[in-house]
Amino acid sequence: MRLVTLGVGAQNSPRYAPAGLLVAQAGIRIVLDGGPGAVPPGRLDAWLVTDERSELMTAIRRMARARGLLPYAGPLRRRALRITASPVVHTSHPTCGYRIEAAGRTVVWAPEFYEFPAWARGADLMFAEAAAWDRPIRFAGGVGGHLDVLSVAQAAQRAGIGRLVFAHIGRPTIRALDRGLTPPFGEFAVDGQMFLMRSASIATTVSSVTGEKSS
């Protein structure tokens, strides 16, 4: 299974494209989230989103329609690739994350949440929230928000996540990184980073999205 971070930025990031992931497995190509500047070239089989009411949905629908697709939040099953949608605590309306399973490996895509999702437990690889650094961002009215990087790192360790990759990087986290700070667990992805899931390892390369080939 091949995974490419189309973007790793939070909303209106000054440094990164919108958080999105390309999943490629045995000729099947699925996009999760993304948006302007975070869409791969070539054929796509489906487009899943974690929030059907996000600010990027108008642009995502337009781009997906040009590919003959209708973006939606929900499960998908294509041959040996299984993607399960599970709810996350994030805002006042329903949002979700995804558990991706293929070839005996499990990947979680959960770019936005206020509480660490229990259903992510035991994943080999998790792409996670990183909008805030050392304190959560609470939405007005107490209807959710973004969990901070330090709390996500601790929760991921307790949940037995094999490899934690932060992939929804916000301005507070960018400022922390520019000061040379690092979390106790986990790493930060960049736009166009490729992860190859093999039976016994996760190989990583940085590549342009244009150069991605489905596997």
Short mmCIF file of C-alpha atoms in Angstrom, two decimals:
data_model
loop_
_atom_site.label_atom_id
_atom_site.label_comp_id
_atom_site.label_asym_id
_atom_site.label_seq_id
_atom_site.Cartn_x
_atom_site.Cartn_y
_atom_site.Cartn_z
CA MET A 1 0.00 0.00 0.00
CA ARG A 2 1.28 3.44 -0.97
CA LEU A 3 0.23 6.62 0.84
CA VAL A 4 1.11 10.16 -0.22
CA THR A 5 0.47 13.28 1.85
CA LEU A 6 -1.09 15.61 -0.72
CA GLY A 7 -0.92 18.35 1.90
CA VAL A 8 -0.33 18.58 5.65
CA GLY A 9 -1.70 22.02 6.48
CA ALA A 10 -4.56 23.19 8.67
CA GLN A 11 -7.09 25.66 7.25
CA ASN A 12 -5.39 28.69 5.62
CA SER A 13 -1.90 27.40 6.44
CA PRO A 14 0.86 29.85 5.42
CA ARG A 15 3.24 26.98 4.69
CA TYR A 16 1.40 23.82 3.60
CA ALA A 17 -1.37 22.70 1.26
CA PRO A 18 -4.64 21.49 2.85
CA ALA A 19 -4.33 18.18 4.68
CA GLY A 20 -5.06 15.30 2.31
CA LEU A 21 -3.96 11.75 1.63
CA LEU A 22 -3.74 9.62 -1.50
CA VAL A 23 -4.19 5.89 -0.85
CA ALA A 24 -3.03 3.56 -3.65
CA GLN A 25 -3.39 -0.19 -3.45
CA ALA A 26 -3.36 -2.74 -6.30
CA GLY A 27 -4.36 -0.16 -8.91
CA ILE A 28 -7.04 1.51 -6.75
CA ARG A 29 -6.53 5.22 -6.00
CA ILE A 30 -8.54 6.97 -3.28
CA VAL A 31 -8.24 10.56 -2.04
CA LEU A 32 -9.03 11.51 1.54
CA ASP A 33 -9.79 15.21 2.13
CA GLY A 34 -7.32 17.50 0.31
CA GLY A 35 -8.44 20.61 -1.52
CA PRO A 36 -6.96 23.33 -3.73
CA GLY A 37 -3.27 22.54 -4.26
CA ALA A 38 -3.71 19.11 -2.68
CA VAL A 39 -5.08 16.93 -5.48
CA PRO A 40 -3.07 14.28 -7.37
CA PRO A 41 -3.05 14.07 -11.16
CA GLY A 42 -4.51 11.10 -12.97
CA ARG A 43 -7.44 8.79 -12.42
CA LEU A 44 -9.18 8.53 -9.05
CA ASP A 45 -11.64 5.84 -7.95
CA ALA A 46 -13.22 7.67 -5.01
CA TRP A 47 -12.96 10.81 -2.90
CA LEU A 48 -13.69 10.57 0.82
CA VAL A 49 -13.87 13.46 3.28
CA THR A 50 -13.88 13.68 7.05
CA ASP A 51 -16.21 16.69 7.23
CA GLU A 52 -18.98 17.19 4.67
CA ARG A 53 -19.56 20.72 5.97
CA SER A 54 -15.96 21.96 5.99
CA GLU A 55 -15.00 25.29 4.44
CA LEU A 56 -13.20 23.44 1.64
CA MET A 57 -16.19 21.35 0.54
CA THR A 58 -17.33 23.72 -2.22
CA ALA A 59 -13.90 23.52 -3.86
CA ILE A 60 -13.61 19.77 -3.22
CA ARG A 61 -17.00 19.09 -4.81
CA ARG A 62 -16.02 21.11 -7.87
CA MET A 63 -12.69 19.30 -8.28
CA ALA A 64 -14.25 15.89 -7.64
CA ARG A 65 -17.04 16.56 -10.14
CA ALA A 66 -14.41 17.22 -12.80
CA ARG A 67 -13.19 13.65 -12.15
CA GLY A 68 -16.71 12.23 -12.29
CA LEU A 69 -16.79 11.70 -8.51
CA LEU A 70 -19.03 12.70 -5.63
CA PRO A 71 -17.09 13.26 -2.39
CA TYR A 72 -18.66 11.82 0.74
CA ALA A 73 -17.97 10.83 4.34
CA GLY A 74 -18.41 7.09 4.72
CA PRO A 75 -16.93 3.62 4.25
CA LEU A 76 -15.44 2.12 1.11
CA ARG A 77 -14.51 -1.41 0.10
CA ARG A 78 -12.62 -2.19 -3.11
CA ARG A 79 -11.23 -5.69 -3.45
CA ALA A 80 -8.61 -6.12 -0.69
CA LEU A 81 -8.75 -2.44 0.36
CA ARG A 82 -11.12 -1.69 3.23
CA ILE A 83 -11.72 1.84 4.53
CA THR A 84 -13.94 2.25 7.58
CA ALA A 85 -15.37 5.60 8.69
CA SER A 86 -15.64 6.18 12.45
CA PRO A 87 -16.84 9.28 14.32
CA VAL A 88 -14.51 11.76 15.97
CA VAL A 89 -15.21 14.49 18.51
CA HIS A 90 -14.40 17.70 16.67
CA THR A 91 -17.26 20.16 16.16
CA SER A 92 -21.03 20.63 16.50
CA HIS A 93 -21.91 18.49 13.47
CA PRO A 94 -20.84 14.89 12.65
CA THR A 95 -17.25 14.40 11.48
CA CYS A 96 -15.18 11.26 11.09
CA GLY A 97 -11.78 9.70 10.60
CA TYR A 98 -10.79 6.61 8.63
CA ARG A 99 -9.23 3.25 9.42
CA ILE A 100 -7.59 1.91 6.26
CA GLU A 101 -6.78 -1.81 6.02
CA ALA A 102 -4.93 -3.68 3.29
CA ALA A 103 -2.35 -6.47 3.10
CA GLY A 104 -2.49 -7.02 6.85
CA ARG A 105 -1.57 -3.41 7.72
CA THR A 106 -3.69 -0.71 9.33
CA VAL A 107 -3.45 3.05 8.72
CA VAL A 108 -5.53 5.75 10.42
CA TRP A 109 -6.36 9.11 8.84
CA ALA A 110 -7.74 11.43 11.54
CA PRO A 111 -6.58 14.97 10.75
CA GLU A 112 -8.97 16.81 13.08
CA PHE A 113 -10.27 15.91 16.55
CA TYR A 114 -10.67 17.31 20.04
CA GLU A 115 -10.49 13.90 21.74
CA PHE A 116 -8.10 11.15 20.66
CA PRO A 117 -10.22 8.49 18.87
CA ALA A 118 -10.30 5.18 20.74
CA TRP A 119 -10.92 3.30 17.48
CA ALA A 120 -7.40 4.22 16.29
CA ARG A 121 -5.84 1.89 18.88
CA GLY A 122 -3.11 -0.44 17.60
CA ALA A 123 -2.74 1.11 14.13
CA ASP A 124 0.59 0.56 12.39
CA LEU A 125 0.57 4.17 11.12
CA MET A 126 -1.57 7.14 12.12
CA PHE A 127 -1.86 10.53 10.45
CA ALA A 128 -3.12 12.88 13.15
CA GLU A 129 -4.19 16.32 14.29
CA ALA A 130 -1.50 19.00 14.80
CA ALA A 131 -3.34 22.32 14.68
CA ALA A 132 -2.27 23.28 18.23
CA TRP A 133 1.02 22.71 20.04
CA ASP A 134 0.82 22.61 23.84
CA ARG A 135 -2.80 23.47 24.63
CA PRO A 136 -6.05 22.50 22.90
CA ILE A 137 -7.94 24.94 20.70
CA ARG A 138 -11.50 25.18 21.99
CA PHE A 139 -14.25 26.34 19.63
CA ALA A 140 -16.65 29.06 20.72
CA GLY A 141 -19.58 27.69 22.67
CA GLY A 142 -17.62 24.61 23.79
CA VAL A 143 -18.63 22.54 20.76
CA GLY A 144 -15.25 20.92 20.16
CA GLY A 145 -11.93 22.05 18.74
CA HIS A 146 -8.43 20.71 18.11
CA LEU A 147 -6.37 18.58 20.49
CA ASP A 148 -2.78 19.77 20.88
CA VAL A 149 0.30 17.94 19.58
CA LEU A 150 1.72 17.11 23.01
CA SER A 151 -1.57 15.53 24.13
CA VAL A 152 -1.95 13.64 20.84
CA ALA A 153 1.57 12.23 21.22
CA GLN A 154 0.89 10.97 24.73
CA ALA A 155 -2.47 9.46 23.78
CA ALA A 156 -0.98 7.76 20.71
CA GLN A 157 1.70 6.09 22.81
CA ARG A 158 -0.91 4.81 25.25
CA ALA A 159 -3.01 3.54 22.33
CA GLY A 160 -0.13 1.48 20.90
CA ILE A 161 0.22 3.42 17.63
CA GLY A 162 3.23 2.05 15.77
CA ARG A 163 4.17 5.27 13.97
CA LEU A 164 2.58 8.66 14.52
CA VAL A 165 2.72 11.28 11.77
CA PHE A 166 1.32 14.76 12.33
CA ALA A 167 -0.48 15.87 9.19
CA HIS A 168 -2.79 18.80 9.99
CA ILE A 169 -0.26 21.42 11.01
CA GLY A 170 -1.55 24.75 12.32
CA ARG A 171 0.09 28.09 13.03
CA PRO A 172 0.82 27.44 16.75
CA THR A 173 2.62 24.23 15.79
CA ILE A 174 4.54 25.94 12.99
CA ARG A 175 5.77 28.54 15.50
CA ALA A 176 6.86 25.76 17.89
CA LEU A 177 8.71 23.93 15.12
CA ASP A 178 10.45 27.14 14.09
CA ARG A 179 11.70 27.40 17.69
CA GLY A 180 13.20 23.93 17.41
CA LEU A 181 10.67 22.18 19.66
CA THR A 182 9.83 18.50 19.17
CA PRO A 183 7.07 16.24 20.57
CA PRO A 184 7.90 13.26 22.83
CA PHE A 185 6.52 10.87 20.20
CA GLY A 186 5.74 11.25 16.52
CA GLU A 187 7.08 13.10 13.51
CA PHE A 188 5.90 15.81 11.13
CA ALA A 189 5.03 15.08 7.53
CA VAL A 190 5.58 17.43 4.59
CA ASP A 191 3.55 17.92 1.44
CA GLY A 192 4.27 15.15 -1.07
CA GLN A 193 5.72 12.65 1.40
CA MET A 194 5.30 9.00 0.43
CA PHE A 195 4.82 6.10 2.85
CA LEU A 196 5.16 2.54 1.58
CA MET A 197 3.45 -0.02 3.80
CA ARG A 198 5.17 -3.39 3.54
CA SER A 199 4.61 -6.53 5.57
CA ALA A 200 7.33 -5.74 8.09
CA SER A 201 8.16 -2.04 7.68
CA ILE A 202 7.07 1.44 6.64
CA ALA A 203 9.44 3.02 4.14
CA THR A 204 9.34 6.79 3.68
CA THR A 205 10.37 9.03 0.82
CA VAL A 206 9.64 12.60 -0.17
CA SER A 207 8.37 12.87 -3.73
CA SER A 208 6.35 15.25 -5.85
CA VAL A 209 2.73 14.24 -6.10
CA THR A 210 3.09 14.33 -9.87
CA GLY A 211 5.65 11.55 -9.70
CA GLU A 212 3.42 9.22 -7.69
CA LYS A 213 2.57 5.91 -9.30
CA SER A 214 -0.19 3.70 -7.99
CA SER A 215 0.76 0.35 -6.49
#
